[in-house]
Structure formats: C-alpha cells, structure tokens
mmCIF file of C-alpha atoms in Angstrom:
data_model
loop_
_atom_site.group_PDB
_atom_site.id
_atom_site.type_symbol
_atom_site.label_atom_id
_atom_site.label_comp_id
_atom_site.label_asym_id
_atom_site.label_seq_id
_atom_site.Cartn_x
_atom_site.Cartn_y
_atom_site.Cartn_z
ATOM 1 C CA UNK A 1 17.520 -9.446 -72.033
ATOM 2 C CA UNK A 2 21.116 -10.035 -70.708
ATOM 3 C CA UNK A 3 23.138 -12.750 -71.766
ATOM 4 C CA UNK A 4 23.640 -13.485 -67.466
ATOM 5 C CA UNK A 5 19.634 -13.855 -67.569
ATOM 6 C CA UNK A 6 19.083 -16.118 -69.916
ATOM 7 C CA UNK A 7 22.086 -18.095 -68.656
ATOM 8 C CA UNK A 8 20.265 -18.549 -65.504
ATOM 9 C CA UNK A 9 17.203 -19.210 -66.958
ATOM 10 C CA UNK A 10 18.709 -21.579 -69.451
ATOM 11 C CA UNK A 11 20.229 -24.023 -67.062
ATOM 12 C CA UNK A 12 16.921 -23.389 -64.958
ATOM 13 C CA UNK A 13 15.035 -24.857 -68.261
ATOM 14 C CA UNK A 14 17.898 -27.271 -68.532
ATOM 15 C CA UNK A 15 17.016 -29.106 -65.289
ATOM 16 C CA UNK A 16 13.640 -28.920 -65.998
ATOM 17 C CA UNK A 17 14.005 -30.913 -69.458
ATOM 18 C CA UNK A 18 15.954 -33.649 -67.650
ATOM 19 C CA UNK A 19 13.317 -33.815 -65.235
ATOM 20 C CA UNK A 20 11.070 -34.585 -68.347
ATOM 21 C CA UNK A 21 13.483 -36.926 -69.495
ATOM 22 C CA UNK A 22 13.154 -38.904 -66.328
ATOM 23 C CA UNK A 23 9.216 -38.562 -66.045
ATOM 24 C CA UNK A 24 8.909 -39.842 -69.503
ATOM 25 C CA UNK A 25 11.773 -42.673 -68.995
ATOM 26 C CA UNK A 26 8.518 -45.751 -68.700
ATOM 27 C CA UNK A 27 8.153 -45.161 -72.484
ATOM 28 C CA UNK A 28 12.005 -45.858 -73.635
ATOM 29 C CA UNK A 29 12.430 -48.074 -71.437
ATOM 30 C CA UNK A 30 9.731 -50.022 -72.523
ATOM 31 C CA UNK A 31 11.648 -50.860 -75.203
ATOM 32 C CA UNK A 32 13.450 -55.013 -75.834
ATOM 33 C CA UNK A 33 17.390 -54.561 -76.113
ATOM 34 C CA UNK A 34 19.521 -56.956 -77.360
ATOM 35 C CA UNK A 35 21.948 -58.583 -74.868
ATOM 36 C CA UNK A 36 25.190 -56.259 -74.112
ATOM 37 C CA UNK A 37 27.896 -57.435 -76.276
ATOM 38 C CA UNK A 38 31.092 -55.890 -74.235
ATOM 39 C CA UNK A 39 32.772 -53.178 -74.197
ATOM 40 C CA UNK A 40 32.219 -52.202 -77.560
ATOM 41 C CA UNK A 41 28.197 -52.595 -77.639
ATOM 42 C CA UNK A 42 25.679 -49.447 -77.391
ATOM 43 C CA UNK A 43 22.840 -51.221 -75.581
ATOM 44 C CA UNK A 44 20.426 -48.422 -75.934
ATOM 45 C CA UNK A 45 19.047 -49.334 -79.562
ATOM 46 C CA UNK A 46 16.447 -50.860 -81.589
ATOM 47 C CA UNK A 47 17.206 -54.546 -82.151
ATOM 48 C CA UNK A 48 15.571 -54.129 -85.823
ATOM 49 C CA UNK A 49 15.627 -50.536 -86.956
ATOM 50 C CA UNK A 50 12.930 -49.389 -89.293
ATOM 51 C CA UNK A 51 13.665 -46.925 -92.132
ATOM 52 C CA UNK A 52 11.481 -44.458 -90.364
ATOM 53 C CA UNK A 53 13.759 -44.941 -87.333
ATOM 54 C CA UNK A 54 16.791 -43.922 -89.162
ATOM 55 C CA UNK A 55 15.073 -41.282 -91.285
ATOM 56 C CA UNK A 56 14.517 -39.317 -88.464
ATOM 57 C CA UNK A 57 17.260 -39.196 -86.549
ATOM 58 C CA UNK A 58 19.619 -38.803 -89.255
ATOM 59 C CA UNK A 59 17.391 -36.271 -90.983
ATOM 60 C CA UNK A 60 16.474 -34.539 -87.458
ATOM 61 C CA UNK A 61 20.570 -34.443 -86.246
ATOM 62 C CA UNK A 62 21.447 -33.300 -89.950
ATOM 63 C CA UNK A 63 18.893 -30.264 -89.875
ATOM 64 C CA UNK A 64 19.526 -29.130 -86.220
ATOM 65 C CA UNK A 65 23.516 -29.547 -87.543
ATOM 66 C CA UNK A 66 23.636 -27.502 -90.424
ATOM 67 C CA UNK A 67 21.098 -24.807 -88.620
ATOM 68 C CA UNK A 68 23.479 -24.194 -85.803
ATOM 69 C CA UNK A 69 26.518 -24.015 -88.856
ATOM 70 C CA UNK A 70 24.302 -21.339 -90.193
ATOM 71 C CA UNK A 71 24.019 -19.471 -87.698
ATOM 72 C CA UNK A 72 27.592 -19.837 -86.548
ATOM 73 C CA UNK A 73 28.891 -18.095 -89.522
ATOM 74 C CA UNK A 74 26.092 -15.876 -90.253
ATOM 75 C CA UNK A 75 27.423 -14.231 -86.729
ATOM 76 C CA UNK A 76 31.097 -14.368 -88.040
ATOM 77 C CA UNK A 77 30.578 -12.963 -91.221
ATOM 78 C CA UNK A 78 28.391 -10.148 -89.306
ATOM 79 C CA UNK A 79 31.877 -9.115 -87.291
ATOM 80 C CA UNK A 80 29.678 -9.532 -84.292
ATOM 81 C CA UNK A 81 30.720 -7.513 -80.823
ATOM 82 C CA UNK A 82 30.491 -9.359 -77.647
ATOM 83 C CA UNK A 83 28.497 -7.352 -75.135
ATOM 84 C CA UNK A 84 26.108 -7.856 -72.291
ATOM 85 C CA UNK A 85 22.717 -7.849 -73.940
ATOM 86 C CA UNK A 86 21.593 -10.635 -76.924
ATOM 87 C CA UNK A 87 22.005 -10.581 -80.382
ATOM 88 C CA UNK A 88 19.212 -11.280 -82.699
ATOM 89 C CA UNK A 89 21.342 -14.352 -83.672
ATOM 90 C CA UNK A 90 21.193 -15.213 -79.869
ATOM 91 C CA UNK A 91 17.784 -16.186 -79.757
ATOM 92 C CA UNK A 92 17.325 -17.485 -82.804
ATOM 93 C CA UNK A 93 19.978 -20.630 -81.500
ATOM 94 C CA UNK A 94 18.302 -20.722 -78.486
ATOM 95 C CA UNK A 95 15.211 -20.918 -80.906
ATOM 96 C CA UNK A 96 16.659 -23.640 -83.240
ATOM 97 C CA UNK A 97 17.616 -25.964 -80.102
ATOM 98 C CA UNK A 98 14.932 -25.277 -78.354
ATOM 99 C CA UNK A 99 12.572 -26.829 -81.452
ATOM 100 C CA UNK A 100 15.367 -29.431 -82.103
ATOM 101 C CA UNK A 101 15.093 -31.146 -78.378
ATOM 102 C CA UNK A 102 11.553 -30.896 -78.182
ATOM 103 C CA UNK A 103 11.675 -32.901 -81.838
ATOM 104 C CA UNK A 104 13.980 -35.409 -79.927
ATOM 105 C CA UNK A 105 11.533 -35.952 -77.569
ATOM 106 C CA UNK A 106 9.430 -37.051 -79.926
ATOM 107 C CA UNK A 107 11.741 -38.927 -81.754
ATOM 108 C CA UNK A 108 12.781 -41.176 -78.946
ATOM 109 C CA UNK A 109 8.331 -41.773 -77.626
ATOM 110 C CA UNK A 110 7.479 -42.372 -81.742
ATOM 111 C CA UNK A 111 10.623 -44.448 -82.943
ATOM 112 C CA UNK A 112 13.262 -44.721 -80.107
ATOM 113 C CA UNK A 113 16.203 -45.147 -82.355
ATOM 114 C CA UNK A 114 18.952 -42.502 -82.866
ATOM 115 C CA UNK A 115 22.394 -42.079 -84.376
ATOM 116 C CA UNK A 116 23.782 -45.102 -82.136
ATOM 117 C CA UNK A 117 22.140 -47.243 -84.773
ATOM 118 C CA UNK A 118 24.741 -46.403 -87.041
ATOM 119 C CA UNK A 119 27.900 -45.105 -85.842
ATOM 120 C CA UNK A 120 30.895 -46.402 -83.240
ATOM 121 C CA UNK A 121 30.076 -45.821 -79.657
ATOM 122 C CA UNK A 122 34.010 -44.337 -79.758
ATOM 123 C CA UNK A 123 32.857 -41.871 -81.832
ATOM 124 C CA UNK A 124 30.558 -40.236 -79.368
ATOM 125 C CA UNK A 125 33.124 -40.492 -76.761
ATOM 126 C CA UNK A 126 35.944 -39.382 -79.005
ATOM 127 C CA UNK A 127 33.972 -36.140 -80.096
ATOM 128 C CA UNK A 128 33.559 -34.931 -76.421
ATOM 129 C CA UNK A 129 37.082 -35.768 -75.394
ATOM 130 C CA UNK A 130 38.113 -33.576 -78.597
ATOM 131 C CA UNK A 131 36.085 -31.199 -77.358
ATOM 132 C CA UNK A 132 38.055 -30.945 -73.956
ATOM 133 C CA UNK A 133 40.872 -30.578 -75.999
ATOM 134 C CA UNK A 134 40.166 -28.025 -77.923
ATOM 135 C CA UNK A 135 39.003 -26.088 -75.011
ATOM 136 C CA UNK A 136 42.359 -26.385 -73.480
ATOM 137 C CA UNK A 137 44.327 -25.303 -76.233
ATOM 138 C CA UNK A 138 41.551 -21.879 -76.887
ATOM 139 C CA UNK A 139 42.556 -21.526 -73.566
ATOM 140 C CA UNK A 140 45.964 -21.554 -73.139
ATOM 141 C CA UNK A 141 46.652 -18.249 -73.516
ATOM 142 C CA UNK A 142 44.593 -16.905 -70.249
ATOM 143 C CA UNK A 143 45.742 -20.285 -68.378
ATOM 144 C CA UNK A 144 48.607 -22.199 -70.024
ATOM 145 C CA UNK A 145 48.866 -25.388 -69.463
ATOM 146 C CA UNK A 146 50.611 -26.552 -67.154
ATOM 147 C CA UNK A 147 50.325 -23.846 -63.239
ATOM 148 C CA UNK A 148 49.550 -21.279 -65.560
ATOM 149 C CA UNK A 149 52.738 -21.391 -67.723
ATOM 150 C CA UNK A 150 52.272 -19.948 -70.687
ATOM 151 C CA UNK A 151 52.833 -22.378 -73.875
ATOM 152 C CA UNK A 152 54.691 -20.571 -77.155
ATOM 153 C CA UNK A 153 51.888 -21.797 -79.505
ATOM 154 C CA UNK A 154 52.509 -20.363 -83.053
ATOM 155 C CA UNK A 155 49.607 -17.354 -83.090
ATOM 156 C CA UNK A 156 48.336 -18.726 -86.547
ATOM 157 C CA UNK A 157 47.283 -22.021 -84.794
ATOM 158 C CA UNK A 158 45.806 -20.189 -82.291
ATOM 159 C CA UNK A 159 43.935 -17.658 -84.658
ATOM 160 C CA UNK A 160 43.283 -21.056 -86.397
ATOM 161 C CA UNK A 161 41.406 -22.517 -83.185
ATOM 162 C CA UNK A 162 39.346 -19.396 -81.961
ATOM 163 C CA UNK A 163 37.917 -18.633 -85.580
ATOM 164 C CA UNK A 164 36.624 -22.321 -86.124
ATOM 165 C CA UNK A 165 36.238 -23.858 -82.725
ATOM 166 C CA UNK A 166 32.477 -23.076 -82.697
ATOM 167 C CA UNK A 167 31.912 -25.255 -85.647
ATOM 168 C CA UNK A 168 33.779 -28.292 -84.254
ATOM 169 C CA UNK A 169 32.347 -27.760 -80.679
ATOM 170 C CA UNK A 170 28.685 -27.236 -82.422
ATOM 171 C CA UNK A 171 29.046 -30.946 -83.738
ATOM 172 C CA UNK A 172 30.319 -32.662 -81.087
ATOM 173 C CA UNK A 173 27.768 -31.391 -78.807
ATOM 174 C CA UNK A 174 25.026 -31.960 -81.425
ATOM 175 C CA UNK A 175 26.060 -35.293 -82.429
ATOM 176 C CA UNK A 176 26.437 -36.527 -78.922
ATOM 177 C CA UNK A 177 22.802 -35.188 -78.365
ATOM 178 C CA UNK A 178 21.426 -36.840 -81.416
ATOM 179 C CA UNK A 179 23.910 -40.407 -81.000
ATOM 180 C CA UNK A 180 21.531 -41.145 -77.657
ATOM 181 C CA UNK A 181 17.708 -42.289 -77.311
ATOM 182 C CA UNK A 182 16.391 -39.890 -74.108
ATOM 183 C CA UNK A 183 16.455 -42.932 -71.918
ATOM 184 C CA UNK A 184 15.984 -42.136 -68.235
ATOM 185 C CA UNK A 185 19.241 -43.915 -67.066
ATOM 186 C CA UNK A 186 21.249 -41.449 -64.405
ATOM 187 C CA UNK A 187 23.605 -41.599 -66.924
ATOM 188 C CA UNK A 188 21.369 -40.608 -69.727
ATOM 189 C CA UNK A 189 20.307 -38.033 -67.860
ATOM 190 C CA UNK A 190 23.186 -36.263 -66.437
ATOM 191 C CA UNK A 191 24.632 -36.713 -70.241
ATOM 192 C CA UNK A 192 21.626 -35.285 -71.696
ATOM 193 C CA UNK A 193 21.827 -32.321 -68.790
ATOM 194 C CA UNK A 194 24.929 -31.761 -69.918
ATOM 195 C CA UNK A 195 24.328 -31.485 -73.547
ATOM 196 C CA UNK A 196 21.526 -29.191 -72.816
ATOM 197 C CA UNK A 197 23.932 -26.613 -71.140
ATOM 198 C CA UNK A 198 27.219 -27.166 -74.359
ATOM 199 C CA UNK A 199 23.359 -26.222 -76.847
ATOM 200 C CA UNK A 200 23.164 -22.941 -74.307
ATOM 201 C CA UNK A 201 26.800 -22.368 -74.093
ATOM 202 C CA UNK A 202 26.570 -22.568 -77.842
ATOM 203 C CA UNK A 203 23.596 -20.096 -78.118
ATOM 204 C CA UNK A 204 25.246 -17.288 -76.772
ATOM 205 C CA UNK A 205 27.817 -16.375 -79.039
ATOM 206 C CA UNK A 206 29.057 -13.135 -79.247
ATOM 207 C CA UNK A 207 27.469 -12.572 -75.550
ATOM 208 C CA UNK A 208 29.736 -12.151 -72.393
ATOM 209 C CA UNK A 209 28.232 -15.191 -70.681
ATOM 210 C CA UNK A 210 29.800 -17.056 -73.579
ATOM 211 C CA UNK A 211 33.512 -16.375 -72.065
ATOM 212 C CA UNK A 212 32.627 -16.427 -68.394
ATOM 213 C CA UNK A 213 35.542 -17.872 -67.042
ATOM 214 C CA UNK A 214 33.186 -19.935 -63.882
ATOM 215 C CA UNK A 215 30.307 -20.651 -66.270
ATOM 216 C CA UNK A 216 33.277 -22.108 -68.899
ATOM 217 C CA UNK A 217 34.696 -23.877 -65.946
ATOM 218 C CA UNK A 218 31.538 -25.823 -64.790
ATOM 219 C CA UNK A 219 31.040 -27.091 -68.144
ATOM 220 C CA UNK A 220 34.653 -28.406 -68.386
ATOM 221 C CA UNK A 221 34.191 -29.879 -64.979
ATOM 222 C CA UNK A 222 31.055 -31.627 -65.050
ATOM 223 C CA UNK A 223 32.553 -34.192 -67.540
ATOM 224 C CA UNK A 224 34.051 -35.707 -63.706
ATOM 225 C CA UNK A 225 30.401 -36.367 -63.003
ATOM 226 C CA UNK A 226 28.802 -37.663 -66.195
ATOM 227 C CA UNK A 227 31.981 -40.044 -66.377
ATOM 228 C CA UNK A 228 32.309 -41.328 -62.885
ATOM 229 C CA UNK A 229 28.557 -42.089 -62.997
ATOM 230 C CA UNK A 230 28.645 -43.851 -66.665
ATOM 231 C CA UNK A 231 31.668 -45.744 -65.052
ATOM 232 C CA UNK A 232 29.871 -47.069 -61.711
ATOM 233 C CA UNK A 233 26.340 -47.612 -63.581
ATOM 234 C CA UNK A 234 27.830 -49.990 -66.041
ATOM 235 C CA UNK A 235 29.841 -51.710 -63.407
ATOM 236 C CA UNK A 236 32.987 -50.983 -64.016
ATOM 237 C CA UNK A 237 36.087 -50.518 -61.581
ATOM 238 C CA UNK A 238 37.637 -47.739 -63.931
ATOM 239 C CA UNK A 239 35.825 -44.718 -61.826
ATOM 240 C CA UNK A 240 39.094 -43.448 -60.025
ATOM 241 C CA UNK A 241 40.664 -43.214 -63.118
ATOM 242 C CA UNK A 242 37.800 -40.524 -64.876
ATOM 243 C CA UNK A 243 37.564 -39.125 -61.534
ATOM 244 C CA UNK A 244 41.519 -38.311 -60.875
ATOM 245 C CA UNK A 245 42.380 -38.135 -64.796
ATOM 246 C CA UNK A 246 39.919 -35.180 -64.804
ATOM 247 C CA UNK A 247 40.798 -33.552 -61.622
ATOM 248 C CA UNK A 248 44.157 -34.059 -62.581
ATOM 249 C CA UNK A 249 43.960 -31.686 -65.582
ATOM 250 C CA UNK A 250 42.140 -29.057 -63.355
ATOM 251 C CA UNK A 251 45.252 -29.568 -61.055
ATOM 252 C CA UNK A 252 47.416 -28.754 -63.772
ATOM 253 C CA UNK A 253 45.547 -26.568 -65.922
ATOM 254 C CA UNK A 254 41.546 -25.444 -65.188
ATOM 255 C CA UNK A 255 42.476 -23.820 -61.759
ATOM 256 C CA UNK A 256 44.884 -21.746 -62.579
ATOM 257 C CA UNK A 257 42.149 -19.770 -65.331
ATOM 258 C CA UNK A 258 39.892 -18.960 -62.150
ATOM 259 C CA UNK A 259 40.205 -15.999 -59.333
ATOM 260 C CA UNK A 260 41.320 -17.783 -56.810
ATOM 261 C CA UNK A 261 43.636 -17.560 -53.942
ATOM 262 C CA UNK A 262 47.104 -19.426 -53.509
ATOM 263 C CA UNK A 263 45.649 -20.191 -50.348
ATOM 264 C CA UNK A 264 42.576 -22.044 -52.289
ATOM 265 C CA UNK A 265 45.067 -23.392 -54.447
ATOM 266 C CA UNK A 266 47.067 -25.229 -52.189
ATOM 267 C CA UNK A 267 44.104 -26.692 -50.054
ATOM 268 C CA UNK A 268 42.718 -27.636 -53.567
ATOM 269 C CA UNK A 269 46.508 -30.057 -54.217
ATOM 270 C CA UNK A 270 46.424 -31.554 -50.419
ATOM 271 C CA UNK A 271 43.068 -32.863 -50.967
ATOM 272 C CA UNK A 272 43.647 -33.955 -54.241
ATOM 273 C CA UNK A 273 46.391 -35.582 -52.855
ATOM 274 C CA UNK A 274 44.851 -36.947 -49.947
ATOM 275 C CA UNK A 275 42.031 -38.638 -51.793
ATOM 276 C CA UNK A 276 44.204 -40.317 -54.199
ATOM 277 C CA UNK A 277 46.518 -41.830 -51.213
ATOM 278 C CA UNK A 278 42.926 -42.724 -49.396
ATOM 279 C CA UNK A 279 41.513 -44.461 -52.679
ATOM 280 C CA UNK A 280 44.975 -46.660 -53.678
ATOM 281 C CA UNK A 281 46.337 -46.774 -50.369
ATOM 282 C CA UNK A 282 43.266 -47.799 -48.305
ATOM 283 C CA UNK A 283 41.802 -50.109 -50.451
ATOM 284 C CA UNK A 284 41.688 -52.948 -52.427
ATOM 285 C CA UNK A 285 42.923 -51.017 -55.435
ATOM 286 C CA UNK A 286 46.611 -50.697 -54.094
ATOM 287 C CA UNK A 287 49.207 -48.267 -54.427
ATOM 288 C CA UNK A 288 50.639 -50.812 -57.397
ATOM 289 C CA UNK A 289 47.478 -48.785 -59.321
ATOM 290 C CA UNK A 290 48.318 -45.208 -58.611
ATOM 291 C CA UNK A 291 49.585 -44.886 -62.010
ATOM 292 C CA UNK A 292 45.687 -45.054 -63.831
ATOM 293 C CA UNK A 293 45.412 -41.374 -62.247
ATOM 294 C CA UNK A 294 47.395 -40.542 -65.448
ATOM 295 C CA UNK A 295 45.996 -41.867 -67.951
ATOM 296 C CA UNK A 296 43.209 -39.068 -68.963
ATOM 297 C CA UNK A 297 45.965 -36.267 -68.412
ATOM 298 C CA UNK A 298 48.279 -38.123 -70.886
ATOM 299 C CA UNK A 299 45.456 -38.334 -73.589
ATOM 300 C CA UNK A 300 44.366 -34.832 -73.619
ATOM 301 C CA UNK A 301 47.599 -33.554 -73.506
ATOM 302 C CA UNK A 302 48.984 -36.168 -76.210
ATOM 303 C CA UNK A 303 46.173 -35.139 -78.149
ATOM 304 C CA UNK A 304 46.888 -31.422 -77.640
ATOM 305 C CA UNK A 305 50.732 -31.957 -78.833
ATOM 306 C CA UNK A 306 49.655 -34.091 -81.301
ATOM 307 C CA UNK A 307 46.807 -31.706 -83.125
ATOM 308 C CA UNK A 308 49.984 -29.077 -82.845
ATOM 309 C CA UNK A 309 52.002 -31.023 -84.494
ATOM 310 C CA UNK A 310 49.686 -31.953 -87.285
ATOM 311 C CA UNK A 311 49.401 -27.805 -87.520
ATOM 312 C CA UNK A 312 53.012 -27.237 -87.869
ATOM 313 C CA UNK A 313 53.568 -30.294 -90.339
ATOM 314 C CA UNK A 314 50.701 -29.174 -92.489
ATOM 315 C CA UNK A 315 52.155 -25.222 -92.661
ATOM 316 C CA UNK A 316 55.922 -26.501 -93.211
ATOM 317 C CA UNK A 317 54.085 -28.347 -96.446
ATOM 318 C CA UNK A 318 52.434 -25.140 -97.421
ATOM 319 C CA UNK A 319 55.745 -23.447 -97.190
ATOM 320 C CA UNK A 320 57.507 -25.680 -98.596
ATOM 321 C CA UNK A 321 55.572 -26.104 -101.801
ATOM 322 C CA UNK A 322 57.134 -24.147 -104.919
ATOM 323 C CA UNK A 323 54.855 -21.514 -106.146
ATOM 324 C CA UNK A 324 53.960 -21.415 -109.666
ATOM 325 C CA UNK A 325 54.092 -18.255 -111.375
#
C-alpha cells in the first residue's frame, strides 16, 4: 500500500476511535472527582489511586514508549529511503499503536487512572508546545521563520534536530496520549483525535506522506482548535489569545511553507487583521488587550532562540575543552 492510502485511511480510523471515545464516555465519566483545585489541578483522576491503577498506565505508556524508540532507530540504523510505498517498519508502528490505544481503552473502562496521577499538568502542556517548536526550527530551512526569511542556523544544529527529532516528538505525543483518561469531554476528544493523527504521522517514517507539506501543516494547525476549545470548556477568557498566538505564528511562519498565492497570502493578513480589530475593538475585551495576541508567538520563538543558544553554548564548551593526548 501507499503511504497517501493509509494516510487517508488512518485519519478515517482516527475519527472513528474518537467516535468510540465519545460512545464509551458514560463509563469514565462515571467516575467521583475531587473538587478542581485552580489552575494548577488535573481534574480528570482517581481521588485514591490503586497500585493496579498506576501499574498500568505507567507500565502500558513505558512499553508503547520504548516500542516506538525501537522502531525509530531500527529505521535509522537501516539508512531507510523515503518513497511512496510502506516499509516493513511502517506497519509494524502502525501495529504497535494500534495495540497500544486499544490497551488504553481498556485501561481507562478497568482502572480509569493514567499518567496525570503522577506528573505536573505543565508537563503535558510543555511537551506539545516543545513539540511546535521543534517543528519550526526542522523547518526553517523550507520556510524560515519569519515571511519565509531564511534563518543562518549553524548546519550541525540543524543535522542535530532532523536526526533526533523523531525520538523527542515520539514522547511527547506518547506521553500526552498516556497523561489523559479517554474521557468523552470535547476537549478530550479533539486532544485524543489529535494524538491519534501525531501516532500516524509518527508511523510513517521514511514514507512521503511523512513530509507532506499540507498533511504537516494540518497537524501544526489543529493545536488552534484543541486550545481554543480547552480554553472556552474550562471557562476561561484566555481563548483569543491561543486563537491569535497560533494564527499569529502561521502569519509569520506556517504560510509561507505552503503553495500558495501572494494573492492568498494577503487575503489570509486582512482577515487576520480584521478579526483581531473585531475581537478587541468591538468588545468588552478592549483594544487596551491587543497585546495577549503576542504572547504564544513570543514563547515559541523565545523558546526557539533559546534551545539555539543552549546549542551554541554547549559546542563553544566542547571546543573549548583542552584535549588530552
């Protein structure tokens, strides 16, 4: 089969498993919570975790982990071509996470709990923002940065990023999958959606649908949606800010890696534009406010300049160090 194939049929499947997810939601949410605690509190959790509980999760997330790993450099080691058709390797990780989120399903009907039990709600959050990150850096040099101007990046960091990305990606997207019970919240859901398509993005190494520059796209761009719902379901009054942060960096950055016209371009900034003045301007929010628009752009980009500089202060250590003969 082609790699375009079982794309399509993988976010077919995709869909269908959230649609599970929200047919079996009566059983999760069966569940008793503890109160929410603020800003800080996962509310989606056992209020007295078992060992069997914990056991699984952590032994389910650490398995499905180190599997994908496997695999990952099994393929590297293998000098892998990229071509149309699957590699053997292909469907075994479509295989592995295939078996790995039907265990979750399981998990989450027999004892609920997951890897929120255990570990910072920022650390779920932080791994997926990383991941954004990294996936504008891998991607500088068929976009830039900033209207497709190139960025001098030192070609070791970049070598650096493209040979181990895959690991780093691998984990954030399975840790994020394994840090939430499959509660039938729209914001489970289009999280868990969205997990489901980073485990088939991840499957097709080494496959041309792996660097399809629209199928990349979407999956940078549906962060917007999971976010903006997340924002509104819990209440909050911080959606403008997830929704123009992130179409802020595709502003600057994610349109200018597509085909697309200066025409499309253009019409893409005045309603950008527009929307913003409508949502500050026209409401209760104020023009005083305009400023939160930034704040997403600043982090990623920060966090770009800042893993750079990390790069560059680690390999003026390595050069600097006297070598022993």
């Amino acid at each position: 089969m082609t790699g375009r194939r079982v794309l399509f049929l993988g976010i077919i499947v995709s869909i269908l498993l959230t649609y599970a997810i929200w047919v079996g939601g009566s059983i999760p949410a069966s569940i008793i919570k503890l109160p929410d605690q603020g800003l800080n509190w996962y509310y989606w959790k056992l209020p007295q975790p078992t060992f069997w509980s914990r056991a699984t999760a952590w032994g389910m997330y650490i398995g499905h982990q180190f599997s994908i790993w496997g695999c990952i450099l099994w393929a590297q080691r293998s000098q892998l071509k990229y071509k149309s058709a699957l590699h053997p390797i292909n469907y075994l990780m479509l295989a592995i996470n295939g078996a790995f989120i039907a265990l979750h399903f399981l998990q989450t009907y027999i004892w609920y709990d997951a890897l929120a039990q255990d570990t910072s709600i920022w650390a779920s959050q932080g791994a997926v923002v990383l991941l954004l990150v990294f996936v504008l850096i891998l991607e500088t040099p068929r976009r830039g940065l900033f209207f497709g101007n190139s960025v001098p990046f030192h070609q070791q960091f970049l070598q650096i990023i493209k040979l181990y990305h895959g690991y780093f990606f691998s984990f954030a997207a399975i840790y994020t999958f394994w840090y939430h019970p499959m509660e039938a919240t729209l914001g489970h859901l289009i999280g868990f959606l969205y997990m489901f398509l980073l485990l088939l993005q991840s499957s097709l190494i080494f496959n041309r649908s792996h660097v399809n520059r629209w199928w990349t796209f979407t999956l940078e761009i549906t962060v917007v949606l999971h976010s903006v719902v997340v924002s509104l379901m819990l209440g909050q009054s911080k959606w403008p800010t997830f929704l123009f942060g992130f179409l802020g960096i595709l502003i600057l950055t994610q349109l200018h890696g597509l085909p697309v016209s200066i025409l499309t371009k253009r019409t893409i900034y005045g309603a950008f534009l527009v929307s913003v003045l409508a949502v500050y301007g026209l409401t209760e929010r104020g023009l005083g406010r305009i400023y939160e628009v930034t704040y997403i752009p600043l982090i990623e980009f920060g966090l770009v300049g800042v893993i750079y500089l990390i790069f560059l202060l680690i390999l003026w250590t390595i050069y600097r160090l006297p070598i022993k003969t």
